[in-house]
Coordinates of C-alpha atoms in Angstrom, one line a residue:
Chain A
G1 CA 0.1 0.2 -0.2
Q2 CA 0.9 3.8 -0.2
N3 CA 1.7 5.5 2.7
I4 CA 2.9 8.8 3.9
D5 CA 3.9 9.5 7.5
Q6 CA 4.2 12.7 9.3
P7 CA 4.4 13.7 13.2
T8 CA 0.8 14.5 14.3
E9 CA 1.7 17.5 16.2
M10 CA 4.9 19.7 16.9
T11 CA 5.5 22.9 19.4
A12 CA 7.7 25.5 18.6
T13 CA 8.7 28.9 20.2
E14 CA 8.3 32.1 17.9
G15 CA 11.6 33.4 16.2
A16 CA 12.8 29.5 16.4
I17 CA 13.4 27.2 13.6
V18 CA 11.6 24.1 13.2
Q19 CA 12.0 21.0 10.6
I20 CA 8.8 18.8 9.9
N21 CA 9.5 15.4 8.6
C22 CA 7.8 13.6 6.1
T23 CA 8.6 10.0 5.0
Y24 CA 6.9 7.8 2.1
Q25 CA 6.2 4.9 0.6
T26 CA 4.2 5.2 -2.8
S27 CA 4.2 3.4 -6.1
G28 CA 6.1 5.6 -8.2
F29 CA 7.3 9.1 -7.3
N30 CA 6.4 12.1 -9.7
G31 CA 7.2 14.8 -7.0
L32 CA 6.6 15.9 -3.5
F33 CA 4.5 18.8 -2.4
W34 CA 4.0 20.5 0.8
Y35 CA 1.0 22.4 1.7
Q36 CA 0.1 24.7 4.5
Q37 CA -3.7 24.5 6.0
H38 CA -4.8 27.1 8.6
A39 CA -8.0 25.8 10.9
G40 CA -10.9 25.8 9.2
E41 CA -9.3 26.9 5.8
A42 CA -8.2 25.3 2.3
P43 CA -4.8 24.0 1.9
T44 CA -2.5 26.5 0.2
F45 CA 0.6 25.5 -2.0
L46 CA 4.0 25.9 -0.3
S47 CA 6.8 24.0 -2.3
Y48 CA 7.5 21.3 -4.7
N49 CA 10.4 19.1 -4.8
V50 CA 11.0 16.3 -7.7
L51 CA 15.1 16.2 -7.4
D52 CA 17.1 15.6 -4.6
G53 CA 18.3 18.5 -2.6
L54 CA 17.1 21.6 -1.0
E55 CA 14.5 24.3 -2.3
E56 CA 14.8 27.4 -0.6
K57 CA 11.8 30.0 -0.5
G58 CA 12.2 32.9 1.7
R59 CA 11.6 31.6 5.4
F60 CA 10.7 28.0 4.3
S61 CA 13.0 25.2 2.8
S62 CA 12.2 21.9 1.7
F63 CA 14.5 19.0 1.2
L64 CA 14.0 15.8 -0.8
S65 CA 15.9 12.5 -0.7
R66 CA 14.3 10.0 -3.1
S67 CA 16.8 7.0 -2.2
K68 CA 15.3 7.5 1.3
G69 CA 11.8 8.2 0.8
Y70 CA 12.3 11.1 3.0
S71 CA 11.4 15.0 3.0
Y72 CA 11.3 17.7 5.3
L73 CA 10.1 21.1 5.7
L74 CA 12.2 23.8 7.5
L75 CA 10.7 27.1 8.6
K76 CA 13.1 29.6 10.2
E77 CA 12.0 32.7 11.9
L78 CA 8.8 31.5 13.3
Q79 CA 6.0 34.0 13.4
M80 CA 2.8 33.2 15.4
K81 CA 0.9 33.3 11.9
D82 CA 2.9 30.0 11.1
S83 CA 0.4 28.2 13.5
A84 CA -1.3 25.8 11.1
S85 CA -1.3 22.4 9.6
Y86 CA 1.5 21.2 7.2
L87 CA 0.6 18.6 4.7
C88 CA 3.0 16.4 3.0
A89 CA 1.8 14.9 -0.6
V90 CA 3.6 12.8 -3.1
K91 CA 2.5 12.4 -6.8
D92 CA 2.5 8.7 -7.7
S93 CA 3.1 6.6 -10.9
N94 CA -0.7 7.6 -11.7
Y95 CA -0.1 11.3 -11.1
Q96 CA -2.5 11.1 -8.3
L97 CA -1.6 12.9 -5.0
I98 CA -1.2 10.8 -1.9
W99 CA -1.7 12.7 1.1
G100 CA -0.1 12.6 4.7
A101 CA -2.4 13.6 7.7
G102 CA -0.6 16.5 8.3
T103 CA 1.6 17.9 11.1
K104 CA -0.2 20.5 13.7
L105 CA 2.7 23.3 14.1
I106 CA 1.8 25.2 17.5
I107 CA 3.8 28.4 17.8
K108 CA 4.3 29.7 21.4
P109 CA 5.6 33.2 22.3
Chain B
I1 CA -10.4 36.8 -10.1
A2 CA -12.3 34.4 -7.7
G3 CA -10.0 31.1 -8.3
I4 CA -12.3 28.4 -7.3
T5 CA -15.8 28.9 -5.3
Q6 CA -17.6 26.2 -3.7
A7 CA -21.5 26.1 -2.5
P8 CA -22.7 25.8 -0.2
T9 CA -20.2 26.7 2.5
S10 CA -21.9 24.0 5.1
Q11 CA -25.1 21.9 5.0
I12 CA -26.9 19.7 7.5
L13 CA -28.5 16.7 5.8
A14 CA -30.8 14.0 6.7
A15 CA -29.7 10.9 5.7
G16 CA -30.9 9.3 2.5
R17 CA -31.5 12.7 1.2
R18 CA -29.6 13.5 -2.2
M19 CA -27.3 16.4 -2.2
T20 CA -25.1 18.1 -4.7
L21 CA -21.9 20.2 -3.9
R22 CA -21.1 22.7 -6.7
C23 CA -17.7 23.5 -7.6
T24 CA -16.8 26.6 -10.1
Q25 CA -13.0 27.6 -11.1
D26 CA -12.5 30.6 -13.4
M27 CA -8.7 29.6 -13.9
R28 CA -9.4 27.7 -17.2
H29 CA -7.8 24.7 -15.5
N30 CA -8.0 21.6 -17.2
A31 CA -7.9 19.1 -14.5
M32 CA -10.5 19.2 -11.3
Y33 CA -10.6 16.9 -8.2
W34 CA -13.0 16.2 -5.3
Y35 CA -11.3 15.6 -1.7
R36 CA -12.7 14.9 1.5
Q37 CA -10.9 15.6 4.8
D38 CA -11.4 13.7 8.1
L39 CA -9.9 14.1 11.5
G40 CA -6.7 12.3 11.8
L41 CA -6.8 11.3 8.1
G42 CA -4.9 12.7 4.8
L43 CA -6.9 14.1 2.2
R44 CA -8.5 11.6 0.2
L45 CA -9.4 11.6 -3.4
I46 CA -13.1 11.1 -4.3
H47 CA -13.3 11.6 -8.1
Y48 CA -11.4 13.7 -10.4
S49 CA -11.6 14.9 -14.2
N50 CA -8.1 15.6 -16.3
T51 CA -10.3 17.4 -19.1
A52 CA -13.7 18.3 -19.9
G53 CA -15.8 15.6 -20.5
T54 CA -14.0 12.8 -18.7
T55 CA -13.8 11.7 -15.2
G56 CA -12.3 9.0 -13.0
K57 CA -12.4 7.4 -9.9
G58 CA -10.2 8.1 -7.0
E59 CA -9.7 6.2 -3.3
V60 CA -12.9 6.5 -1.8
P61 CA -15.6 7.1 -4.8
D62 CA -18.3 4.8 -3.4
G63 CA -21.7 6.7 -3.0
Y64 CA -20.5 9.7 -5.2
S65 CA -21.0 10.8 -8.4
V66 CA -19.4 13.7 -10.6
S67 CA -19.8 15.1 -14.0
R68 CA -17.6 17.5 -15.9
A69 CA -20.2 19.0 -18.9
N70 CA -17.6 22.2 -19.2
T71 CA -14.1 23.5 -18.2
D72 CA -15.4 25.8 -15.2
D73 CA -17.8 23.3 -13.1
F74 CA -17.3 20.1 -11.4
P75 CA -20.3 19.0 -9.3
L76 CA -20.4 16.3 -6.6
T77 CA -23.6 14.6 -6.1
L78 CA -24.3 12.1 -3.0
A79 CA -27.1 10.2 -4.3
S80 CA -28.3 9.2 -1.0
A81 CA -26.5 10.5 1.9
V82 CA -25.1 8.4 4.8
P83 CA -23.6 9.6 8.0
S84 CA -20.4 8.2 7.2
Q85 CA -20.2 10.9 4.5
T86 CA -20.1 13.8 7.1
S87 CA -16.9 15.6 6.4
V88 CA -15.3 18.6 4.8
Y89 CA -15.3 18.4 1.1
F90 CA -12.5 20.4 -1.0
C91 CA -12.8 20.9 -4.8
A92 CA -9.4 21.6 -6.4
S93 CA -8.2 22.2 -9.9
S94 CA -4.5 22.2 -11.5
D95 CA -3.4 23.7 -15.0
S96 CA -2.6 19.9 -15.7
V97 CA -1.9 16.3 -14.3
V98 CA 1.5 15.6 -15.7
G99 CA 3.9 18.6 -15.6
D100 CA 7.0 19.8 -13.7
V101 CA 4.6 21.5 -11.3
D102 CA 1.0 21.2 -11.6
T103 CA 0.1 22.6 -8.3
Q104 CA -3.5 22.2 -7.3
Y105 CA -5.4 25.0 -5.9
F106 CA -8.4 24.3 -3.6
G107 CA -11.8 26.1 -3.0
P108 CA -13.0 27.2 0.7
G109 CA -14.5 23.9 1.3
T110 CA -18.0 22.4 2.0
R111 CA -18.4 21.1 5.6
L112 CA -21.3 18.6 5.4
T113 CA -23.3 17.1 8.2
V114 CA -25.4 13.7 7.7
L115 CA -27.6 13.0 10.4

């Protein structure tokens, strides 16, 4: 079966750095996506990785290792507005997105 | 530009009733999707459409049907609602299915409760 694993919940302090991990086992791989979802709202796109390595976009970076079936999302200089769920999704061999259950990130002052 | 709109925002429905959730996008995207999101579970694909006139089954299609008569609209119908269909439903669209980055854009969601 196909599986995406992420921690259920993480807590971090405002101004700090946090790393959210995602491991996956899917039938094929055509890219990995990270989305942000605030409570009661729709998911919004954050980043995309298809090749190994780090993609940086402002305060957010995403890393991929295809051989290890592993990705992480790195959030720097945390702000209170970063409190949200972060969803990892992998596009499989049928070009369908397989979604993790999401990691709820709580930011404390 | 509205992006993707969904209606209704929320609905309480008696079991056994028929219900259509509406989804409209104005981005001229080829592909559209319906997901359900339940607490503790990832988004699960119900049905999808790669282009107008075609539809396909996702991971959890039973009890749901869709149509794609044109590019903009992708309604989801529950023929006879059951309590296990209580969920938040998201419609999404993307420019393509296959591509370097075919980001999916989501509508605001419909919160459905079946009693």
